[in-house]
Amino acid sequence: MINMDKILDLAIEKDASDIHLIVENKPILRIRRELVPIEEMDVLTVDDMNDMYDYLVRGNIDKDEVFNSTRKLDTSYEYKNVRLRVNISLSNDIPLCTLRIIKSVLPPYETLGLPDIIRRETYQSQGLILVTGKTNSGKTTTLNALINEINETQNKKILTLENPVEYRHHSKKSLIVQKEIGRGRDSLTFSDGVKNSLREDCDILVIGEIRDKVTMEAAIEMAESGHLVIGTLHTKSCAETIDRMINFYEVRDQASIKYLLSSLLKLVVSQRLLPGRTGDLVLIPEVMVVDNIIAGIIRKDKISVSEIEDAIQSSDKGSIGLINSIARAFVDDKITLDQAKSQIEEKNIEILNRTIMQMKIRRDAGRQ
């Protein structure tokens, strides 16, 4: 019989980020990006997987109905004051499970390696701020660090829409309301939650993920009506984020949405996480502050990705280009040169080399 308590205890003890439970495999932990089987445990059987489902769902009728009707379940679970994000799905009609361990203590903003411009932009009275990146790029951690920072420093009402709620925030200087999205939870969909937030007198709306046009439209309406909206998108760069938002819409509607975005969008941060020299993960942020130049590019009939990237790289308004961010991580001895080069296109290698050289010259001059 599967011993879920032992699996969870080992995962927490070894500081794993994820747990994978799949039939005919031993329980597997992800530790610093590597998959590590729990060798002392038996291979999981079909009965084990059914027991795992019972352990995590525990007779919750709403969750059971969601799983039976959609063949998947995204939820949260709490074990010894540690929160876990749970995904249960099927493979060959047998349950399988991935659990993400949420750190019990949210790291302070200043320890994440993010520039101060992102924190400063949260003082905007209205507009749209986006945190983007691929899966496992640290978006949720950054989003919640921003919520915590606002909570400690600003007198605001913050409403969050999440699926599931990962970090539990307690009101400090701000008033915080957290809502979980899904059937049988606080709001059925993200778009429903955003629409209802217009009647809840919040100052800041946080959207766990903008997945579709309906949610994007509701977020823009919220920002237009005088609120600050902070959300996430699953995109790999700032330029791709602009492209994704515009392509939510039909061609005939894109001119008007470009105009709205050029005035409402305040900042986009696109994140990557790389394994560092010391074994820890290193955050590589690309930051786009929407200044007059970038706003003008967004309004163009045809948006050039390279034009946006060049504008970010050359900006003096707080934007940080990907090449600059990668070069800084290398010069600070956080990543290797091979890692740095692997993150950019071949055509930009020479620019990376020049940027590294310039940073080293400035660093050495400062030591004299």
mmCIF file of C-alpha atoms in Angstrom:
data_model
loop_
_atom_site.group_PDB
_atom_site.id
_atom_site.type_symbol
_atom_site.label_atom_id
_atom_site.label_comp_id
_atom_site.label_asym_id
_atom_site.label_seq_id
_atom_site.Cartn_x
_atom_site.Cartn_y
_atom_site.Cartn_z
ATOM 1 C CA MET A 1 0.000 0.000 0.000
ATOM 2 C CA ILE A 2 1.305 3.447 -0.919
ATOM 3 C CA ASN A 3 2.637 5.429 2.037
ATOM 4 C CA MET A 4 1.784 9.002 1.069
ATOM 5 C CA ASP A 5 2.920 10.430 4.408
ATOM 6 C CA LYS A 6 6.393 8.934 3.944
ATOM 7 C CA ILE A 7 6.630 10.212 0.354
ATOM 8 C CA LEU A 8 5.655 13.719 1.414
ATOM 9 C CA ASP A 9 8.019 13.670 4.406
ATOM 10 C CA LEU A 10 10.953 12.606 2.206
ATOM 11 C CA ALA A 11 10.132 15.208 -0.438
ATOM 12 C CA ILE A 12 10.038 17.992 2.152
ATOM 13 C CA GLU A 13 13.218 16.734 3.855
ATOM 14 C CA LYS A 14 15.138 16.612 0.545
ATOM 15 C CA ASP A 15 13.830 20.033 -0.546
ATOM 16 C CA ALA A 16 12.223 18.584 -3.681
ATOM 17 C CA SER A 17 10.206 20.877 -5.917
ATOM 18 C CA ASP A 18 7.908 18.183 -7.346
ATOM 19 C CA ILE A 19 6.702 14.634 -6.727
ATOM 20 C CA HIS A 20 5.739 12.282 -9.589
ATOM 21 C CA LEU A 21 3.509 9.275 -8.875
ATOM 22 C CA ILE A 22 3.072 7.014 -11.918
ATOM 23 C CA VAL A 23 2.064 3.355 -12.010
ATOM 24 C CA GLU A 24 4.893 0.816 -12.592
ATOM 25 C CA ASN A 25 7.448 3.380 -11.400
ATOM 26 C CA LYS A 26 8.880 4.150 -7.997
ATOM 27 C CA PRO A 27 7.837 7.520 -6.557
ATOM 28 C CA ILE A 28 10.104 10.142 -8.137
ATOM 29 C CA LEU A 29 11.224 13.492 -6.729
ATOM 30 C CA ARG A 30 12.492 16.446 -8.737
ATOM 31 C CA ILE A 31 15.456 17.934 -6.895
ATOM 32 C CA ARG A 32 17.255 20.902 -8.509
ATOM 33 C CA ARG A 33 15.769 19.991 -11.901
ATOM 34 C CA GLU A 34 16.921 16.333 -11.684
ATOM 35 C CA LEU A 35 14.505 13.371 -11.414
ATOM 36 C CA VAL A 36 15.463 11.202 -8.427
ATOM 37 C CA PRO A 37 13.601 7.927 -7.646
ATOM 38 C CA ILE A 38 12.934 7.076 -4.000
ATOM 39 C CA GLU A 39 14.926 3.843 -4.122
ATOM 40 C CA GLU A 40 13.776 2.485 -0.763
ATOM 41 C CA MET A 41 10.140 2.467 -1.905
ATOM 42 C CA ASP A 42 8.357 -0.130 -4.032
ATOM 43 C CA VAL A 43 7.168 0.284 -7.601
ATOM 44 C CA LEU A 44 3.659 1.741 -7.603
ATOM 45 C CA THR A 45 0.716 -0.517 -8.467
ATOM 46 C CA VAL A 46 -2.751 0.311 -9.794
ATOM 47 C CA ASP A 47 -4.114 -0.109 -6.257
ATOM 48 C CA ASP A 48 -1.479 2.347 -5.012
ATOM 49 C CA MET A 49 -2.643 4.940 -7.519
ATOM 50 C CA ASN A 50 -6.269 4.522 -6.487
ATOM 51 C CA ASP A 51 -5.214 4.861 -2.835
ATOM 52 C CA MET A 52 -3.276 8.022 -3.764
ATOM 53 C CA TYR A 53 -6.452 9.479 -5.287
ATOM 54 C CA ASP A 54 -8.459 8.681 -2.156
ATOM 55 C CA TYR A 55 -5.739 10.207 0.049
ATOM 56 C CA LEU A 56 -5.629 13.523 -1.842
ATOM 57 C CA VAL A 57 -9.330 13.917 -2.666
ATOM 58 C CA ARG A 58 -10.678 12.373 0.547
ATOM 59 C CA GLY A 59 -14.316 12.192 -0.412
ATOM 60 C CA ASN A 60 -14.623 15.802 -1.576
ATOM 61 C CA ILE A 61 -17.730 15.501 -3.751
ATOM 62 C CA ASP A 62 -17.045 18.613 -5.854
ATOM 63 C CA LYS A 63 -13.482 17.537 -6.647
ATOM 64 C CA ASP A 64 -14.653 14.005 -7.376
ATOM 65 C CA GLU A 65 -17.259 15.321 -9.823
ATOM 66 C CA VAL A 66 -14.695 17.527 -11.570
ATOM 67 C CA PHE A 67 -12.312 14.591 -12.019
ATOM 68 C CA ASN A 68 -15.009 12.201 -13.218
ATOM 69 C CA SER A 69 -16.411 14.684 -15.746
ATOM 70 C CA THR A 70 -13.155 16.206 -17.068
ATOM 71 C CA ARG A 71 -10.716 13.318 -16.416
ATOM 72 C CA LYS A 72 -8.339 15.692 -14.627
ATOM 73 C CA LEU A 73 -8.146 17.662 -11.407
ATOM 74 C CA ASP A 74 -6.125 20.710 -10.371
ATOM 75 C CA THR A 75 -6.356 21.372 -6.674
ATOM 76 C CA SER A 76 -4.333 22.100 -3.553
ATOM 77 C CA TYR A 77 -3.521 20.014 -0.503
ATOM 78 C CA GLU A 78 -2.044 20.865 2.879
ATOM 79 C CA TYR A 79 0.295 18.518 4.748
ATOM 80 C CA LYS A 80 1.956 19.499 8.040
ATOM 81 C CA ASN A 81 1.560 23.202 7.218
ATOM 82 C CA VAL A 82 3.100 22.676 3.766
ATOM 83 C CA ARG A 83 0.879 23.488 0.788
ATOM 84 C CA LEU A 84 1.023 21.399 -2.360
ATOM 85 C CA ARG A 85 -0.339 22.072 -5.825
ATOM 86 C CA VAL A 86 -1.894 18.847 -7.071
ATOM 87 C CA ASN A 87 -2.579 17.691 -10.621
ATOM 88 C CA ILE A 88 -4.286 14.325 -11.110
ATOM 89 C CA SER A 89 -4.971 12.953 -14.585
ATOM 90 C CA LEU A 90 -5.238 9.572 -16.328
ATOM 91 C CA SER A 91 -2.888 7.406 -18.363
ATOM 92 C CA ASN A 92 -4.374 4.193 -19.776
ATOM 93 C CA ASP A 93 -7.344 4.883 -17.497
ATOM 94 C CA ILE A 94 -5.118 4.755 -14.390
ATOM 95 C CA PRO A 95 -4.670 7.847 -12.181
ATOM 96 C CA LEU A 96 -1.287 9.552 -12.137
ATOM 97 C CA CYS A 97 -0.284 12.500 -10.019
ATOM 98 C CA THR A 98 2.151 15.415 -10.011
ATOM 99 C CA LEU A 99 2.515 17.435 -6.822
ATOM 100 C CA ARG A 100 4.329 20.778 -6.611
ATOM 101 C CA ILE A 101 5.630 21.645 -3.144
ATOM 102 C CA ILE A 102 5.005 25.277 -2.266
ATOM 103 C CA LYS A 103 7.639 26.785 -0.018
ATOM 104 C CA SER A 104 6.056 27.540 3.356
ATOM 105 C CA VAL A 105 7.963 30.820 3.591
ATOM 106 C CA LEU A 106 7.668 33.150 0.624
ATOM 107 C CA PRO A 107 11.120 34.520 -0.260
ATOM 108 C CA PRO A 108 11.405 38.320 0.077
ATOM 109 C CA TYR A 109 11.296 40.210 -3.208
ATOM 110 C CA GLU A 110 14.883 41.454 -2.874
ATOM 111 C CA THR A 111 16.249 37.879 -2.692
ATOM 112 C CA LEU A 112 14.770 36.777 -6.032
ATOM 113 C CA GLY A 113 17.215 38.600 -8.296
ATOM 114 C CA LEU A 114 14.544 40.830 -9.815
ATOM 115 C CA PRO A 115 15.227 44.493 -10.638
ATOM 116 C CA ASP A 116 13.636 47.181 -8.487
ATOM 117 C CA ILE A 117 11.746 48.679 -11.463
ATOM 118 C CA ILE A 118 9.188 45.840 -11.233
ATOM 119 C CA ARG A 119 8.429 46.629 -7.603
ATOM 120 C CA ARG A 120 8.170 50.357 -8.381
ATOM 121 C CA GLU A 121 5.656 49.769 -11.167
ATOM 122 C CA THR A 122 3.196 48.299 -8.642
ATOM 123 C CA TYR A 123 2.627 51.868 -7.403
ATOM 124 C CA GLN A 124 0.779 52.620 -10.665
ATOM 125 C CA SER A 125 -2.845 53.489 -9.946
ATOM 126 C CA GLN A 126 -4.059 51.648 -13.046
ATOM 127 C CA GLY A 127 -2.789 49.591 -15.944
ATOM 128 C CA LEU A 128 -1.583 46.092 -16.722
ATOM 129 C CA ILE A 129 1.563 44.334 -15.448
ATOM 130 C CA LEU A 130 2.399 40.844 -16.735
ATOM 131 C CA VAL A 131 4.737 38.170 -15.379
ATOM 132 C CA THR A 132 5.505 35.634 -18.105
ATOM 133 C CA GLY A 133 7.654 32.596 -18.765
ATOM 134 C CA LYS A 134 7.510 28.922 -19.568
ATOM 135 C CA THR A 135 6.476 26.216 -17.086
ATOM 136 C CA ASN A 136 8.764 26.088 -14.027
ATOM 137 C CA SER A 137 10.176 29.562 -14.635
ATOM 138 C CA GLY A 138 9.166 30.915 -11.223
ATOM 139 C CA LYS A 139 6.155 32.989 -12.315
ATOM 140 C CA THR A 140 4.052 32.056 -9.286
ATOM 141 C CA THR A 141 6.865 32.873 -6.867
ATOM 142 C CA THR A 142 7.414 36.285 -8.460
ATOM 143 C CA LEU A 143 3.682 37.020 -8.533
ATOM 144 C CA ASN A 144 3.277 36.188 -4.858
ATOM 145 C CA ALA A 145 6.426 38.079 -3.880
ATOM 146 C CA LEU A 146 4.888 41.148 -5.541
ATOM 147 C CA ILE A 147 1.616 40.596 -3.665
ATOM 148 C CA ASN A 148 3.546 40.321 -0.413
ATOM 149 C CA GLU A 149 5.559 43.457 -1.202
ATOM 150 C CA ILE A 150 2.389 45.465 -1.919
ATOM 151 C CA ASN A 151 0.747 44.036 1.201
ATOM 152 C CA GLU A 152 3.629 45.252 3.374
ATOM 153 C CA THR A 153 4.058 48.712 1.841
ATOM 154 C CA GLN A 154 0.793 49.959 0.304
ATOM 155 C CA ASN A 155 -2.707 50.655 1.620
ATOM 156 C CA LYS A 156 -4.709 48.788 -1.048
ATOM 157 C CA LYS A 157 -7.434 46.203 -1.425
ATOM 158 C CA ILE A 158 -5.931 43.278 -3.358
ATOM 159 C CA LEU A 159 -8.148 40.610 -4.920
ATOM 160 C CA THR A 160 -6.450 37.471 -6.258
ATOM 161 C CA LEU A 161 -7.913 34.838 -8.597
ATOM 162 C CA GLU A 162 -5.918 31.599 -8.520
ATOM 163 C CA ASN A 163 -6.178 27.959 -9.578
ATOM 164 C CA PRO A 164 -5.341 26.709 -7.038
ATOM 165 C CA VAL A 165 -4.421 29.142 -4.249
ATOM 166 C CA GLU A 166 -0.800 28.301 -3.458
ATOM 167 C CA TYR A 167 0.448 30.862 -0.933
ATOM 168 C CA ARG A 168 -1.923 32.054 1.786
ATOM 169 C CA HIS A 169 -1.506 35.794 2.346
ATOM 170 C CA HIS A 170 -2.654 37.571 5.500
ATOM 171 C CA SER A 171 -3.683 41.215 5.385
ATOM 172 C CA LYS A 172 -1.017 43.605 6.656
ATOM 173 C CA LYS A 173 -1.006 47.178 5.362
ATOM 174 C CA SER A 174 -3.276 46.033 2.524
ATOM 175 C CA LEU A 175 -6.558 44.131 2.649
ATOM 176 C CA ILE A 176 -6.215 40.826 0.769
ATOM 177 C CA VAL A 177 -8.999 38.596 -0.575
ATOM 178 C CA GLN A 178 -7.954 35.340 -2.281
ATOM 179 C CA LYS A 179 -10.374 33.373 -4.464
ATOM 180 C CA GLU A 180 -9.877 29.899 -5.895
ATOM 181 C CA ILE A 181 -11.119 29.184 -9.416
ATOM 182 C CA GLY A 182 -12.995 26.042 -10.401
ATOM 183 C CA ARG A 183 -16.198 24.093 -9.986
ATOM 184 C CA GLY A 184 -17.341 24.038 -6.375
ATOM 185 C CA ARG A 185 -14.840 26.754 -5.439
ATOM 186 C CA ASP A 186 -15.066 30.537 -5.088
ATOM 187 C CA SER A 187 -15.549 31.384 -8.785
ATOM 188 C CA LEU A 188 -16.225 29.074 -11.707
ATOM 189 C CA THR A 189 -13.777 30.647 -14.208
ATOM 190 C CA PHE A 190 -11.080 33.318 -14.277
ATOM 191 C CA SER A 191 -13.224 35.487 -16.555
ATOM 192 C CA ASP A 192 -16.206 35.220 -14.161
ATOM 193 C CA GLY A 193 -13.937 36.216 -11.294
ATOM 194 C CA VAL A 194 -12.559 39.221 -13.181
ATOM 195 C CA LYS A 195 -16.032 40.421 -14.183
ATOM 196 C CA ASN A 196 -17.308 40.152 -10.620
ATOM 197 C CA SER A 197 -14.248 42.006 -9.287
ATOM 198 C CA LEU A 198 -15.608 45.207 -10.867
ATOM 199 C CA ARG A 199 -18.220 45.202 -8.083
ATOM 200 C CA GLU A 200 -15.822 44.380 -5.234
ATOM 201 C CA ASP A 201 -14.091 47.757 -4.864
ATOM 202 C CA CYS A 202 -10.564 46.376 -5.215
ATOM 203 C CA ASP A 203 -7.558 48.529 -6.096
ATOM 204 C CA ILE A 204 -5.386 45.717 -7.453
ATOM 205 C CA LEU A 205 -6.570 42.568 -9.227
ATOM 206 C CA VAL A 206 -4.184 39.616 -9.525
ATOM 207 C CA ILE A 207 -5.048 36.991 -12.157
ATOM 208 C CA GLY A 208 -3.204 33.694 -11.720
ATOM 209 C CA GLU A 209 -3.218 32.993 -15.458
ATOM 210 C CA ILE A 210 -4.668 34.777 -18.487
ATOM 211 C CA ARG A 211 -5.495 31.786 -20.658
ATOM 212 C CA ASP A 212 -7.994 33.022 -23.215
ATOM 213 C CA LYS A 213 -9.562 35.984 -24.978
ATOM 214 C CA VAL A 214 -12.473 36.245 -22.531
ATOM 215 C CA THR A 215 -10.145 36.618 -19.545
ATOM 216 C CA MET A 216 -7.914 39.046 -21.463
ATOM 217 C CA GLU A 217 -10.919 41.209 -22.386
ATOM 218 C CA ALA A 218 -12.093 41.256 -18.770
ATOM 219 C CA ALA A 219 -8.574 42.157 -17.561
ATOM 220 C CA ILE A 220 -8.339 45.036 -20.044
ATOM 221 C CA GLU A 221 -11.796 46.291 -19.021
ATOM 222 C CA MET A 222 -10.659 46.194 -15.392
ATOM 223 C CA ALA A 223 -7.482 48.152 -16.186
ATOM 224 C CA GLU A 224 -9.462 50.658 -18.279
ATOM 225 C CA SER A 225 -11.837 51.294 -15.382
ATOM 226 C CA GLY A 226 -9.039 52.542 -13.123
ATOM 227 C CA HIS A 227 -7.542 49.432 -11.518
ATOM 228 C CA LEU A 228 -4.066 47.916 -11.534
ATOM 229 C CA VAL A 229 -4.174 44.385 -12.969
ATOM 230 C CA ILE A 230 -1.276 41.975 -12.456
ATOM 231 C CA GLY A 231 -1.386 38.653 -14.292
ATOM 232 C CA THR A 232 0.654 35.855 -15.821
ATOM 233 C CA LEU A 233 0.924 34.486 -19.340
ATOM 234 C CA HIS A 234 2.638 31.332 -20.563
ATOM 235 C CA THR A 235 5.016 32.964 -23.073
ATOM 236 C CA LYS A 236 8.802 32.821 -23.420
ATOM 237 C CA SER A 237 9.670 36.481 -24.081
ATOM 238 C CA CYS A 238 8.311 40.011 -23.751
ATOM 239 C CA ALA A 239 7.890 40.324 -27.524
ATOM 240 C CA GLU A 240 6.025 37.009 -27.735
ATOM 241 C CA THR A 241 3.735 38.231 -24.947
ATOM 242 C CA ILE A 242 2.662 41.217 -27.053
ATOM 243 C CA ASP A 243 2.081 38.923 -30.028
ATOM 244 C CA ARG A 244 0.040 36.463 -27.930
ATOM 245 C CA MET A 245 -2.237 39.158 -26.506
ATOM 246 C CA ILE A 246 -2.943 40.668 -29.916
ATOM 247 C CA ASN A 247 -3.585 37.264 -31.478
ATOM 248 C CA PHE A 248 -6.321 36.518 -28.955
ATOM 249 C CA TYR A 249 -8.365 38.805 -31.245
ATOM 250 C CA GLU A 250 -9.640 38.630 -34.814
ATOM 251 C CA VAL A 251 -7.666 40.641 -37.383
ATOM 252 C CA ARG A 252 -10.471 43.194 -37.689
ATOM 253 C CA ASP A 253 -10.231 43.952 -33.942
ATOM 254 C CA GLN A 254 -6.454 44.065 -33.639
ATOM 255 C CA ALA A 255 -5.962 47.768 -34.397
ATOM 256 C CA SER A 256 -8.179 48.797 -31.482
ATOM 257 C CA ILE A 257 -6.606 46.298 -29.070
ATOM 258 C CA LYS A 258 -3.126 47.508 -30.052
ATOM 259 C CA TYR A 259 -4.151 51.043 -29.157
ATOM 260 C CA LEU A 260 -5.538 49.914 -25.792
ATOM 261 C CA LEU A 261 -2.451 47.850 -24.961
ATOM 262 C CA SER A 262 -0.104 50.680 -25.900
ATOM 263 C CA SER A 263 -1.741 52.858 -23.242
ATOM 264 C CA LEU A 264 -2.684 50.284 -20.570
ATOM 265 C CA LEU A 265 0.307 47.934 -20.579
ATOM 266 C CA LYS A 266 2.902 49.219 -18.108
ATOM 267 C CA LEU A 267 5.441 46.434 -17.767
ATOM 268 C CA VAL A 268 6.171 42.859 -18.839
ATOM 269 C CA VAL A 269 8.743 40.653 -17.138
ATOM 270 C CA SER A 270 9.672 37.388 -18.855
ATOM 271 C CA GLN A 271 11.526 34.877 -16.682
ATOM 272 C CA ARG A 272 13.900 31.959 -17.152
ATOM 273 C CA LEU A 273 15.433 29.767 -14.456
ATOM 274 C CA LEU A 274 18.853 28.201 -15.052
ATOM 275 C CA PRO A 275 20.827 25.820 -12.827
ATOM 276 C CA GLY A 276 23.628 27.891 -11.318
ATOM 277 C CA ARG A 277 27.255 27.044 -10.598
ATOM 278 C CA THR A 278 26.467 26.432 -6.919
ATOM 279 C CA GLY A 279 23.492 24.142 -7.591
ATOM 280 C CA ASP A 280 20.858 26.791 -6.917
ATOM 281 C CA LEU A 281 18.554 28.097 -9.635
ATOM 282 C CA VAL A 282 19.432 31.466 -11.169
ATOM 283 C CA LEU A 283 16.678 33.814 -12.327
ATOM 284 C CA ILE A 284 17.227 35.453 -15.736
ATOM 285 C CA PRO A 285 14.652 38.246 -16.215
ATOM 286 C CA GLU A 286 13.865 40.161 -19.391
ATOM 287 C CA VAL A 287 12.024 43.366 -18.438
ATOM 288 C CA MET A 288 10.032 45.580 -20.797
ATOM 289 C CA VAL A 289 8.893 48.952 -19.472
ATOM 290 C CA VAL A 290 6.343 50.289 -21.955
ATOM 291 C CA ASP A 291 7.770 53.714 -22.786
ATOM 292 C CA ASN A 292 6.789 55.929 -25.728
ATOM 293 C CA ILE A 293 9.033 54.022 -28.148
ATOM 294 C CA ILE A 294 7.638 50.589 -27.275
ATOM 295 C CA ALA A 295 4.064 51.935 -27.184
ATOM 296 C CA GLY A 296 4.607 53.230 -30.719
ATOM 297 C CA ILE A 297 5.839 49.820 -31.880
ATOM 298 C CA ILE A 298 2.772 48.119 -30.359
ATOM 299 C CA ARG A 299 0.451 50.442 -32.325
ATOM 300 C CA LYS A 300 2.058 49.615 -35.697
ATOM 301 C CA ASP A 301 0.159 47.639 -38.329
ATOM 302 C CA LYS A 302 2.886 44.986 -38.315
ATOM 303 C CA ILE A 303 4.734 44.353 -35.083
ATOM 304 C CA SER A 304 8.332 43.221 -35.441
ATOM 305 C CA VAL A 305 9.652 40.966 -32.676
ATOM 306 C CA SER A 306 13.217 42.073 -33.391
ATOM 307 C CA GLU A 307 12.156 45.734 -33.213
ATOM 308 C CA ILE A 308 10.688 45.185 -29.738
ATOM 309 C CA GLU A 309 13.809 43.293 -28.628
ATOM 310 C CA ASP A 310 16.074 46.084 -29.909
ATOM 311 C CA ALA A 311 13.939 48.719 -28.152
ATOM 312 C CA ILE A 312 14.174 46.809 -24.862
ATOM 313 C CA GLN A 313 17.930 46.322 -25.216
ATOM 314 C CA SER A 314 18.595 50.011 -25.925
ATOM 315 C CA SER A 315 16.023 51.526 -23.531
ATOM 316 C CA ASP A 316 17.071 53.952 -20.803
ATOM 317 C CA LYS A 317 13.666 53.819 -19.052
ATOM 318 C CA GLY A 318 14.334 50.736 -16.920
ATOM 319 C CA SER A 319 13.911 47.937 -19.471
ATOM 320 C CA ILE A 320 16.457 45.114 -19.298
ATOM 321 C CA GLY A 321 17.173 43.090 -22.430
ATOM 322 C CA LEU A 322 17.618 39.328 -22.288
ATOM 323 C CA ILE A 323 21.221 39.615 -23.497
ATOM 324 C CA ASN A 324 22.053 42.098 -20.734
ATOM 325 C CA SER A 325 20.447 39.872 -18.111
ATOM 326 C CA ILE A 326 22.304 36.767 -19.301
ATOM 327 C CA ALA A 327 25.600 38.658 -19.522
ATOM 328 C CA ARG A 328 25.145 39.967 -15.981
ATOM 329 C CA ALA A 329 24.552 36.442 -14.637
ATOM 330 C CA PHE A 330 27.774 35.258 -16.312
ATOM 331 C CA VAL A 331 29.889 38.228 -15.186
ATOM 332 C CA ASP A 332 28.603 37.694 -11.634
ATOM 333 C CA ASP A 333 29.829 34.069 -11.923
ATOM 334 C CA LYS A 334 26.350 32.606 -11.475
ATOM 335 C CA ILE A 335 26.244 30.646 -14.762
ATOM 336 C CA THR A 336 28.771 29.284 -17.272
ATOM 337 C CA LEU A 337 29.537 30.816 -20.665
ATOM 338 C CA ASP A 338 28.052 27.761 -22.399
ATOM 339 C CA GLN A 339 24.817 28.279 -20.477
ATOM 340 C CA ALA A 340 24.789 31.953 -21.406
ATOM 341 C CA LYS A 341 25.230 31.191 -25.108
ATOM 342 C CA SER A 342 22.584 28.447 -25.037
ATOM 343 C CA GLN A 343 19.892 30.983 -24.090
ATOM 344 C CA ILE A 344 20.186 33.235 -27.148
ATOM 345 C CA GLU A 345 20.091 32.892 -30.916
ATOM 346 C CA GLU A 346 23.330 32.292 -32.795
ATOM 347 C CA LYS A 347 23.084 35.674 -34.509
ATOM 348 C CA ASN A 348 23.287 37.420 -31.113
ATOM 349 C CA ILE A 349 26.389 35.618 -29.774
ATOM 350 C CA GLU A 350 28.697 38.458 -30.823
ATOM 351 C CA ILE A 351 26.449 41.002 -29.087
ATOM 352 C CA LEU A 352 26.565 38.832 -25.957
ATOM 353 C CA ASN A 353 30.375 38.695 -26.099
ATOM 354 C CA ARG A 354 30.611 42.484 -26.458
ATOM 355 C CA THR A 355 28.154 43.038 -23.614
ATOM 356 C CA ILE A 356 30.138 40.722 -21.333
ATOM 357 C CA MET A 357 33.365 42.538 -22.190
ATOM 358 C CA GLN A 358 31.815 45.953 -21.486
ATOM 359 C CA MET A 359 30.428 44.763 -18.136
ATOM 360 C CA LYS A 360 33.811 43.378 -17.106
ATOM 361 C CA ILE A 361 35.553 46.644 -18.052
ATOM 362 C CA ARG A 362 33.064 48.650 -15.960
ATOM 363 C CA ARG A 363 33.399 46.208 -13.070
ATOM 364 C CA ASP A 364 37.201 46.329 -13.106
ATOM 365 C CA ALA A 365 37.197 50.130 -13.388
ATOM 366 C CA GLY A 366 34.990 50.327 -10.314
ATOM 367 C CA ARG A 367 37.484 48.281 -8.295
ATOM 368 C CA GLN A 368 40.331 50.717 -8.940
#
